[in-house]
PDB file of C-alpha atoms in Angstrom:
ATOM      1  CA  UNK A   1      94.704 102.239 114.610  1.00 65.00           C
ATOM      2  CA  UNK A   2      97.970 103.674 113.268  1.00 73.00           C
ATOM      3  CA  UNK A   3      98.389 105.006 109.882  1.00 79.00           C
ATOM      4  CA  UNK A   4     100.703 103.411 107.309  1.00 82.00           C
ATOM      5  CA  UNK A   5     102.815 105.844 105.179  1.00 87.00           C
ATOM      6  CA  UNK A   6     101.513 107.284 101.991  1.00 92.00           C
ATOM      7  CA  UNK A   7     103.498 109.459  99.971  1.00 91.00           C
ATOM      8  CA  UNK A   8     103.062 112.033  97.200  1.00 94.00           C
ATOM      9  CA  UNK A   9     104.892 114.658  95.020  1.00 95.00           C
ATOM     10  CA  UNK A  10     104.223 117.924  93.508  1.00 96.00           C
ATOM     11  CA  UNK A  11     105.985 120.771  92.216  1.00 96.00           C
ATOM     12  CA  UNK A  12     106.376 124.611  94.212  1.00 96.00           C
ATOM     13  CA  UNK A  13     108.791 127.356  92.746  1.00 94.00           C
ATOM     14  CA  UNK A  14     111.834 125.191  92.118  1.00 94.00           C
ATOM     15  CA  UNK A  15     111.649 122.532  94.307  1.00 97.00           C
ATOM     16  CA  UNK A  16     109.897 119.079  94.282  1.00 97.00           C
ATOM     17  CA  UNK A  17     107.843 119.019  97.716  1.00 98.00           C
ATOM     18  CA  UNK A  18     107.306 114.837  98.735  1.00 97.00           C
ATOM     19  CA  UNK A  19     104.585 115.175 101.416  1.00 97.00           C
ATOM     20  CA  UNK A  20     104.559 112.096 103.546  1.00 97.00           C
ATOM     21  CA  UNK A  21     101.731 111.159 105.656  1.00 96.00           C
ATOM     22  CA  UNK A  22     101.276 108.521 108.653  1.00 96.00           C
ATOM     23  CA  UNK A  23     104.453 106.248 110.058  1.00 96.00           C
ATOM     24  CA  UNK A  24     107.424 106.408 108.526  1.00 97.00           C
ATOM     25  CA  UNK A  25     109.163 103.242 109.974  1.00 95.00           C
ATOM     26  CA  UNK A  26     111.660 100.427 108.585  1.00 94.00           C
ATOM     27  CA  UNK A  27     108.552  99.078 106.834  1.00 93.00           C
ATOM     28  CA  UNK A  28     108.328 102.186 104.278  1.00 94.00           C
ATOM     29  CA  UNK A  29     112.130 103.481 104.549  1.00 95.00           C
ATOM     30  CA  UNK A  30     113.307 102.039 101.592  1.00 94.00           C
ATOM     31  CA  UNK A  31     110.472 102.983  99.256  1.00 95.00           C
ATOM     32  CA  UNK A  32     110.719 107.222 100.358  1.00 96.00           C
ATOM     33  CA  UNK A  33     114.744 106.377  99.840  1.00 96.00           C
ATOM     34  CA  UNK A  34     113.911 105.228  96.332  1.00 96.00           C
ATOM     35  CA  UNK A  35     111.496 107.737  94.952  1.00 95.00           C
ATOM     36  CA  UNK A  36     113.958 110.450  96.248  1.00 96.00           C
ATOM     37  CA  UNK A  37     116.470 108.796  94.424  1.00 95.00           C
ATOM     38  CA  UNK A  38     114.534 108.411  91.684  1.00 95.00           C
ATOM     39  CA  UNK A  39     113.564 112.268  91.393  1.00 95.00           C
ATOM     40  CA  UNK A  40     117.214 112.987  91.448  1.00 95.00           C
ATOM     41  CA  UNK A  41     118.144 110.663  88.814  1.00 94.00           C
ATOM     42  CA  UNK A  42     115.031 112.718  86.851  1.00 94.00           C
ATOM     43  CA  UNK A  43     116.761 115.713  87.541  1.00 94.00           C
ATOM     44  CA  UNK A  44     115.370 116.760  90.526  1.00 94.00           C
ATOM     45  CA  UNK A  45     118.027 118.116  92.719  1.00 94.00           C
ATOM     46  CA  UNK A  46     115.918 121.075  95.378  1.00 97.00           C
ATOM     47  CA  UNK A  47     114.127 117.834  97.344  1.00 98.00           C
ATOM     48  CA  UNK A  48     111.556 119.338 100.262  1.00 98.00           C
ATOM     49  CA  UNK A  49     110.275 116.874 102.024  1.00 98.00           C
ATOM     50  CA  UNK A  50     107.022 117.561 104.272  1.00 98.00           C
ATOM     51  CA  UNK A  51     107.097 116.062 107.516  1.00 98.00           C
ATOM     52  CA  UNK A  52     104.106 118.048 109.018  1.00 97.00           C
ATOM     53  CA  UNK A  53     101.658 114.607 108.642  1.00 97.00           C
ATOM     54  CA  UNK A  54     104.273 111.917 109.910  1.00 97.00           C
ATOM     55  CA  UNK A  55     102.891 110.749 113.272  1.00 96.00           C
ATOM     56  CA  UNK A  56     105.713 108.900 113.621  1.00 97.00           C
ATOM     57  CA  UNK A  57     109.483 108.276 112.509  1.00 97.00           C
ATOM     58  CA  UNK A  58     112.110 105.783 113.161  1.00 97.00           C
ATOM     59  CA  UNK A  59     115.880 105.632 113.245  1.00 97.00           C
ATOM     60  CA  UNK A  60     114.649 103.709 109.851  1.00 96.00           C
ATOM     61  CA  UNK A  61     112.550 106.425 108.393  1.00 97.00           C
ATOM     62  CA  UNK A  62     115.106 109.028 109.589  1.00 97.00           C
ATOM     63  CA  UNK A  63     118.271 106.787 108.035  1.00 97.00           C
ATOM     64  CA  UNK A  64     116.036 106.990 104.544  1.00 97.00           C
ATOM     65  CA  UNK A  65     116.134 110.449 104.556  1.00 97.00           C
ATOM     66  CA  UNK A  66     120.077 110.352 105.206  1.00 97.00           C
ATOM     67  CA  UNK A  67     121.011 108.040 102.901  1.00 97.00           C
ATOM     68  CA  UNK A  68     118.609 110.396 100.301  1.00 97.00           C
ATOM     69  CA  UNK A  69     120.573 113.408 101.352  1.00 97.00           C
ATOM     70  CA  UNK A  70     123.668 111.911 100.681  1.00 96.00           C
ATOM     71  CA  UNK A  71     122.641 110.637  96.994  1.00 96.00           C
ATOM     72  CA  UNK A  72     121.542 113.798  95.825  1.00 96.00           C
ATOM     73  CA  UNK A  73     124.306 115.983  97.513  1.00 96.00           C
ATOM     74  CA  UNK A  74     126.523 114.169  94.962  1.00 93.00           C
ATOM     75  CA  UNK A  75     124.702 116.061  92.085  1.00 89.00           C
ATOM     76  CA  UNK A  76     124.779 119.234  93.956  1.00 93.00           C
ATOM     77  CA  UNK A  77     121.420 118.869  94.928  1.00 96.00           C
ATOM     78  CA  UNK A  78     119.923 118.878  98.256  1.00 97.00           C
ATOM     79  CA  UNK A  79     117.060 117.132 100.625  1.00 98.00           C
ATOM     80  CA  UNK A  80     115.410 119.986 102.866  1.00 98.00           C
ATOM     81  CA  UNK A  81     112.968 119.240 105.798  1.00 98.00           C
ATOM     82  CA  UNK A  82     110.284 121.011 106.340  1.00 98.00           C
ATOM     83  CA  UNK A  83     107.202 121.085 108.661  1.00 98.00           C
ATOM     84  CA  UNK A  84     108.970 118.756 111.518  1.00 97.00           C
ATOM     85  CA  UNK A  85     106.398 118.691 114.239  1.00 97.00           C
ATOM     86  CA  UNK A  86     107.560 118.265 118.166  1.00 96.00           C
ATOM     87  CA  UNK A  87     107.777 114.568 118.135  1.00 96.00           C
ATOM     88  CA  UNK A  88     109.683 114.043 115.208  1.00 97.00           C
ATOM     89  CA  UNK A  89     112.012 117.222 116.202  1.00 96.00           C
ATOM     90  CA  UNK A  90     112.900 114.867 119.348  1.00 96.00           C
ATOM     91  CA  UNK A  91     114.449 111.867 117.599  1.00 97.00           C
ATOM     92  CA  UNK A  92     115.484 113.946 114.845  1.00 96.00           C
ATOM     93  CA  UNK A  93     117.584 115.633 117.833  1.00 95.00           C
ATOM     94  CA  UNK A  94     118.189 112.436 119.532  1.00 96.00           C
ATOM     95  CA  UNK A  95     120.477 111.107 116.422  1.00 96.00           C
ATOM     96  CA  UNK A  96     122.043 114.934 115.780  1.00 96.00           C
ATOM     97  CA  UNK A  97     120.360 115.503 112.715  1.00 96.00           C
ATOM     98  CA  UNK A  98     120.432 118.844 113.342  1.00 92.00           C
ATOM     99  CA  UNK A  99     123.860 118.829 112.234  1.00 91.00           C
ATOM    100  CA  UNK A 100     122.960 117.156 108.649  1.00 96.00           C
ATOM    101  CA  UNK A 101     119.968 118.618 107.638  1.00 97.00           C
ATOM    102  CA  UNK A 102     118.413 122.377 107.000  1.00 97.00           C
ATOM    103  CA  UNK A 103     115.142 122.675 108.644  1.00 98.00           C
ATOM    104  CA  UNK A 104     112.473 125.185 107.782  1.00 98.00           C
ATOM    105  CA  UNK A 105     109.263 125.434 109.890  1.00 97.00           C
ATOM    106  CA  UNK A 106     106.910 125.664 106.988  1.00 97.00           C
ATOM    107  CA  UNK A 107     106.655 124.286 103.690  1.00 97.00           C
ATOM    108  CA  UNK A 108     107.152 128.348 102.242  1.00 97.00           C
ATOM    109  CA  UNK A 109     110.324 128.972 103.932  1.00 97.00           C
ATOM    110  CA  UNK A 110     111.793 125.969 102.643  1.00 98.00           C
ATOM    111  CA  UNK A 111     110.813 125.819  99.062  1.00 97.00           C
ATOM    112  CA  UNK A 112     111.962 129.496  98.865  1.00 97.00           C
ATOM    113  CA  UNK A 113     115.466 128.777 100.491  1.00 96.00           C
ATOM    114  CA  UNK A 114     115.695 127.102  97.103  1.00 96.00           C
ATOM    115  CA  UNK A 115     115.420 130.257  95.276  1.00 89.00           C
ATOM    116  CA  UNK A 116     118.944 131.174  95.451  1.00 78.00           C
ATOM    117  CA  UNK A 117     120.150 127.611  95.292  1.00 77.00           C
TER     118      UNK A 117
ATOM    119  CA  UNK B   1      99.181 104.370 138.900  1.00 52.00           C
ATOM    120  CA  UNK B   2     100.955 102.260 141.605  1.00 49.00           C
ATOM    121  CA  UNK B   3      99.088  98.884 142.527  1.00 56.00           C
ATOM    122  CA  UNK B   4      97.926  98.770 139.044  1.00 64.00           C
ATOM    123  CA  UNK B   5      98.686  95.870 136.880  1.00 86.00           C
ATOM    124  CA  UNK B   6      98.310  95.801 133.109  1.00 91.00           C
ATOM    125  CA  UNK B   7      99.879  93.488 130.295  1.00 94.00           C
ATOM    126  CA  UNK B   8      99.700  93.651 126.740  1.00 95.00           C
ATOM    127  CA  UNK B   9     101.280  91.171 124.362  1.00 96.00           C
ATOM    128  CA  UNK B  10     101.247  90.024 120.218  1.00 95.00           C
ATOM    129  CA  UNK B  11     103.072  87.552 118.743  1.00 96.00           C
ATOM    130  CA  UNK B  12     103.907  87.869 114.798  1.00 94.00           C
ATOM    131  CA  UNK B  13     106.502  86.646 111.948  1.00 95.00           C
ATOM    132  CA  UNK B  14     109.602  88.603 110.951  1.00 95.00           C
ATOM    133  CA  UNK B  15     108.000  90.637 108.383  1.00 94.00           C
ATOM    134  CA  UNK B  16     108.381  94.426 108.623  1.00 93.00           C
ATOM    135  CA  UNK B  17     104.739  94.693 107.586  1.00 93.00           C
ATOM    136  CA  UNK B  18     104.018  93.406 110.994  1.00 94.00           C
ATOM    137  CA  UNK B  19     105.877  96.439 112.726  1.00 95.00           C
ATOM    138  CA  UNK B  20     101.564  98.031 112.307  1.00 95.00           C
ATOM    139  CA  UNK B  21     100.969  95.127 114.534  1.00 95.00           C
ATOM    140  CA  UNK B  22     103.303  96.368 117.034  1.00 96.00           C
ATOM    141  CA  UNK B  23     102.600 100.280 116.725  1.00 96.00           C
ATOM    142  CA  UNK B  24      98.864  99.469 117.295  1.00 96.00           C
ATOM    143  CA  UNK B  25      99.459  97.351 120.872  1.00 96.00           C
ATOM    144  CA  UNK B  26     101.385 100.856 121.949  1.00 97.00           C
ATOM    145  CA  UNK B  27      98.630 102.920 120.978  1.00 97.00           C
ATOM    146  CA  UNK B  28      96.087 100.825 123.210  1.00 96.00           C
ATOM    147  CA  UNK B  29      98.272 100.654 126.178  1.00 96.00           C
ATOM    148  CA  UNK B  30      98.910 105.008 125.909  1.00 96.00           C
ATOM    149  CA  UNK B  31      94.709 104.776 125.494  1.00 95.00           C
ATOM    150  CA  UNK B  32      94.339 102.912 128.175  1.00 94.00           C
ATOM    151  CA  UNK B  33      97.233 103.697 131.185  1.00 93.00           C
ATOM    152  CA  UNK B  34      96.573 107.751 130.096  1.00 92.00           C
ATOM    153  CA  UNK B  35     100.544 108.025 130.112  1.00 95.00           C
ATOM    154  CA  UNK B  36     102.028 111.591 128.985  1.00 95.00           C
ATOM    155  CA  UNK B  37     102.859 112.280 125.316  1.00 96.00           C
ATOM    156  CA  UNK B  38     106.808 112.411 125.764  1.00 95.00           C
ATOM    157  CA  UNK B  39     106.863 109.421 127.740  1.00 97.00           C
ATOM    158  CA  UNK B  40     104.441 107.400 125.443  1.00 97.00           C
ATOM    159  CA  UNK B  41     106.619 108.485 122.093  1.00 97.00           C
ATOM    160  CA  UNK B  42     109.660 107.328 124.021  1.00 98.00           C
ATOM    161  CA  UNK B  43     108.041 103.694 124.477  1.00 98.00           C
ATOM    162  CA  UNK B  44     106.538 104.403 120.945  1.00 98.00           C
ATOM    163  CA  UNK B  45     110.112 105.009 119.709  1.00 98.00           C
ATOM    164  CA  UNK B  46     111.888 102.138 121.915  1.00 98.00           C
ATOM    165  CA  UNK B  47     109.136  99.257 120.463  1.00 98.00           C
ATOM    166  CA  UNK B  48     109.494 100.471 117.016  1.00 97.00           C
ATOM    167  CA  UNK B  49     113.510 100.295 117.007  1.00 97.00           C
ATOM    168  CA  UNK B  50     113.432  96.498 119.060  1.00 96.00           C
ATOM    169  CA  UNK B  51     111.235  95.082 116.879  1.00 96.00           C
ATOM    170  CA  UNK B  52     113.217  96.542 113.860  1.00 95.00           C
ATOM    171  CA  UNK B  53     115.942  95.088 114.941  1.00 92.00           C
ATOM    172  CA  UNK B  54     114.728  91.906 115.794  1.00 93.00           C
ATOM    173  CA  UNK B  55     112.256  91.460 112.491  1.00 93.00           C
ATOM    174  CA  UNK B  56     115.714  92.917 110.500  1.00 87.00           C
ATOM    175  CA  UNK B  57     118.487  90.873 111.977  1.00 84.00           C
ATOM    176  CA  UNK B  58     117.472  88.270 114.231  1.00 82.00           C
ATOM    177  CA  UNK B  59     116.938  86.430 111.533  1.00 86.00           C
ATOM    178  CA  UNK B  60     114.260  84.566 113.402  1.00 86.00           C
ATOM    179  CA  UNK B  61     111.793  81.765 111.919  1.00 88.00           C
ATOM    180  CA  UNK B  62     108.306  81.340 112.034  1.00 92.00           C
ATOM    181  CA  UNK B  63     105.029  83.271 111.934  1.00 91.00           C
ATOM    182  CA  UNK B  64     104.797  83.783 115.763  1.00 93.00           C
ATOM    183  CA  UNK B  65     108.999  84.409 115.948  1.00 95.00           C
ATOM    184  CA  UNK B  66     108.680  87.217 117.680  1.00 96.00           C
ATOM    185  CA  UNK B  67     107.221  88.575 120.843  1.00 97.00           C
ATOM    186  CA  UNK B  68     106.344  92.114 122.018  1.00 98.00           C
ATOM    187  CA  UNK B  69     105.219  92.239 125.760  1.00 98.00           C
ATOM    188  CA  UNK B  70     104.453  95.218 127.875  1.00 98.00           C
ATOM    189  CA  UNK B  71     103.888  95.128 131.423  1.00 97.00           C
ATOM    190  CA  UNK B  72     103.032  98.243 133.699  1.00 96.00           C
ATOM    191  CA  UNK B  73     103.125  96.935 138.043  1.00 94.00           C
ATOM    192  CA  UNK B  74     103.543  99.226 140.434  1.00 92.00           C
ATOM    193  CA  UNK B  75     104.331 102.009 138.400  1.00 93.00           C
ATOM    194  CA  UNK B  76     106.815 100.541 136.370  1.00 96.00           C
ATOM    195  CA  UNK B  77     106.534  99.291 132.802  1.00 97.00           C
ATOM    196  CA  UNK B  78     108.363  96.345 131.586  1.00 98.00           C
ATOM    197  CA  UNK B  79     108.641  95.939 127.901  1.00 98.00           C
ATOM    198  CA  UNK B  80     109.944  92.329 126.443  1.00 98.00           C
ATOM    199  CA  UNK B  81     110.583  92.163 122.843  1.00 97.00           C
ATOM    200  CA  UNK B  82     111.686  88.630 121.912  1.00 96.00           C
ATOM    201  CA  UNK B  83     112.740  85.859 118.977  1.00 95.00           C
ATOM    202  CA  UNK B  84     113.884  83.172 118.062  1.00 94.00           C
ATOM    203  CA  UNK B  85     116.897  84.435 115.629  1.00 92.00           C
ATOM    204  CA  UNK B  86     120.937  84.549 116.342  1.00 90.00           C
ATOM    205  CA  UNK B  87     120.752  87.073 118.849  1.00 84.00           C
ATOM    206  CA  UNK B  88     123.255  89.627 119.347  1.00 80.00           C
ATOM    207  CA  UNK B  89     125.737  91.093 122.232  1.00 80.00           C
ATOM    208  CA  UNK B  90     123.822  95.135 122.665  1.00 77.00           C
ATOM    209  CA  UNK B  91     127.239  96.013 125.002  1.00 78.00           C
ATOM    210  CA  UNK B  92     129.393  95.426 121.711  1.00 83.00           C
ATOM    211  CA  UNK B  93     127.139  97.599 119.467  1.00 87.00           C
ATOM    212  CA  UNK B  94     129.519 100.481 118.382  1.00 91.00           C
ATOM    213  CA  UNK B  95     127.954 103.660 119.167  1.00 93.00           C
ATOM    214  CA  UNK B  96     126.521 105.947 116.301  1.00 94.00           C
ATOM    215  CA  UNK B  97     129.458 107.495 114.425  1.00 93.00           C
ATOM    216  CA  UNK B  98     127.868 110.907 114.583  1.00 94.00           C
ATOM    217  CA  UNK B  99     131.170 112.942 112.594  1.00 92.00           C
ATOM    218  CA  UNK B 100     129.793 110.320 109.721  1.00 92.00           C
ATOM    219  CA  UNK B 101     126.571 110.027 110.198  1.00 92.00           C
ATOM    220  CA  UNK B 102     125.776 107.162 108.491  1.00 93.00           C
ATOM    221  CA  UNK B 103     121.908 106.232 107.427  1.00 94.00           C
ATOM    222  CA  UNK B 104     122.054 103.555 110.085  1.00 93.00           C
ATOM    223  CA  UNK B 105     123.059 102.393 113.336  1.00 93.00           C
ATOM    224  CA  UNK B 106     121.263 104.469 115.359  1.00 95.00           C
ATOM    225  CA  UNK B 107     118.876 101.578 116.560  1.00 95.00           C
ATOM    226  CA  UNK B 108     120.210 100.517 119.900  1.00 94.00           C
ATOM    227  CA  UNK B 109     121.813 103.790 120.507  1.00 95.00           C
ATOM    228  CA  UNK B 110     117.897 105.236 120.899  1.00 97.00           C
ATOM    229  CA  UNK B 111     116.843 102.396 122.996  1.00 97.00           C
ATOM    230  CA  UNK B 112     118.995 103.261 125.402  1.00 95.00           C
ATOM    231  CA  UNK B 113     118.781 106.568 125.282  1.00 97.00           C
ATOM    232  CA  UNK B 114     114.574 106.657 125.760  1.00 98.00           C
ATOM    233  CA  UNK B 115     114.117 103.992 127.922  1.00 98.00           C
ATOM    234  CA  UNK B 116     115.541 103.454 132.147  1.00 98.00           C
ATOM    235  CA  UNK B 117     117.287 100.356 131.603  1.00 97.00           C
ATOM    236  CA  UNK B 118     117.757  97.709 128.858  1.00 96.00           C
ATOM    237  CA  UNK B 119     118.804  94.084 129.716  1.00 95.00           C
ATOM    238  CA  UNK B 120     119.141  91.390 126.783  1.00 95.00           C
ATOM    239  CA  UNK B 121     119.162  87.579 127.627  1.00 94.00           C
ATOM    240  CA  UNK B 122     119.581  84.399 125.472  1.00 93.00           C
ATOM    241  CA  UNK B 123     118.801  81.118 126.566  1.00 93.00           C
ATOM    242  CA  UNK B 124     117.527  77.611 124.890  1.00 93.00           C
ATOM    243  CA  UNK B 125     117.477  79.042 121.257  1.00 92.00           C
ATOM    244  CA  UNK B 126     115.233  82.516 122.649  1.00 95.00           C
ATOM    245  CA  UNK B 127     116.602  85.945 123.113  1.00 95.00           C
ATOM    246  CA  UNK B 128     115.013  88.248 124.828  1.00 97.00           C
ATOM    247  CA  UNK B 129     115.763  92.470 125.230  1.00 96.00           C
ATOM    248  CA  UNK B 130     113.991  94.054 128.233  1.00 97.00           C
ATOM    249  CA  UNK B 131     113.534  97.426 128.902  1.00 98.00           C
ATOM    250  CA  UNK B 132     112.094  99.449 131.881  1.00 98.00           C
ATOM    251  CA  UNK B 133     110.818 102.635 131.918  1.00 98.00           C
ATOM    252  CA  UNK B 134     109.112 104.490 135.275  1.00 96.00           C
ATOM    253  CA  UNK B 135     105.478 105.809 134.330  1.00 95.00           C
ATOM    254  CA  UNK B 136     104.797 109.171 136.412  1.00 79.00           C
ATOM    255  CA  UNK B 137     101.612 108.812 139.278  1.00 66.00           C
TER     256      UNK B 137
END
């Protein structure tokens, strides 16, 4: 049986880390986009967003994190990926969101990007 | 797997909640046909976006609207994802803007991508996308 998404956030150094964990599909897009939105309106603006328990991601789940990125950049802030595992790396490539994003391979590495931020 | 035939097929309403229902008919057909991991994401990926689409714009009617099929003979699986919506014309999707990069629009452009060939068909009031993808011996 698949996994539906759950989703939680805590804080590391000066970022707010949202682990997700399970599918991130069309069915869950809208509430990640939200709560990201909602953390920036908070004053949240150094987003990580763990993507090392997603087993699997959508040009839906993927288009959340987009149209996240883009609502925070406005604020200065920024969405960072961490954690991307091989078979979300291959859509994420698939769509060029290489070219949007910074990608760290662990959760460290990306919180700690945020240190000169 | 040549010879081999296999079918797998759900029926469900246009609710994105349903999209589980899908997901879980992949995940017994890579159980049972053994298929590798990058070709089973692909059809992973492919069902997911089709039945997106349809359950998001088809604007179909009716708790069994849509149809997810999956057929493996000879080698070859067939995948059918269909509904009873307004259908739409895949040739005159614009591709993905990807100077923009907008949060959407990438649906159709990943179908293609993933899968061998995608057909789409409407006749008496059903439209149906099929897509083909060879499954390595």
């Amino acid at each position: 049986m698949n996994e539906t998404l759950n989703f939680s956030e805590h804080r590391m150094g000066k970022a707010i880390v949202l682990t997700l964990q399970g599918r991130f599909d069309a069915a869950i897009a809208l509430p990640v986009k939200n709560r990201i939105r909602s953390l920036a309106e908070d004053g949240s603006r150094r987003i990580v967003v763990d993507l090392g328990k997603v087993s699997f991601v959508d040009s839906s789940g993927l288009g959340a994190l987009v149209a996240a990125l883009r609502y925070v950049s406005k604020d200065g802030g920024d969405v960072r990926l961490a954690n991307m595992t091989v078979k979300i790396q291959q859509v994420f490539t698939l769509i060029r969101l290489d070219k949007v994003f910074k990608v760290y391979p662990d959760l460290e590495s990306a919180v700690d990007s945020f240190e000169e931020y | 797997m040549p010879g081999r035939q296999l079918e797998y097929s759900a029926r469900f309403g246009p609710n994105l909640d349903n999209l589980i229902l899908g997901a879980d008919l992949v995940a017994r057909f890579r159980e049972e046909t053994k298929v590798n991991i990058k070709t089973g994401d692909q059809i992973e990926l492919a069902v997911g976006e089709a039945l997106s689409n349809a359950i998001n714009h088809a604007q179909a009617v009716g708790d069994d609207a849509i149809g997810l099929t999956m057929t493996v003979e000879d080698g070859m699986l067939t995948i059918t994802v269909d509904d009873n919506g307004i259908g739409f014309l895949p040739d005159e999707v614009p591709q993905p803007n990807f100077k923009e990069h907008p949060s959407h629009g990438y649906g159709v452009f990943i179908i293609y991508e993933v899968m061998d060939s995608v057909s789409y068909d409407s006749q008496n009031g059903i439209n149906t996308l099929t897509m083909k993808k060879r499954l390595e011996e």
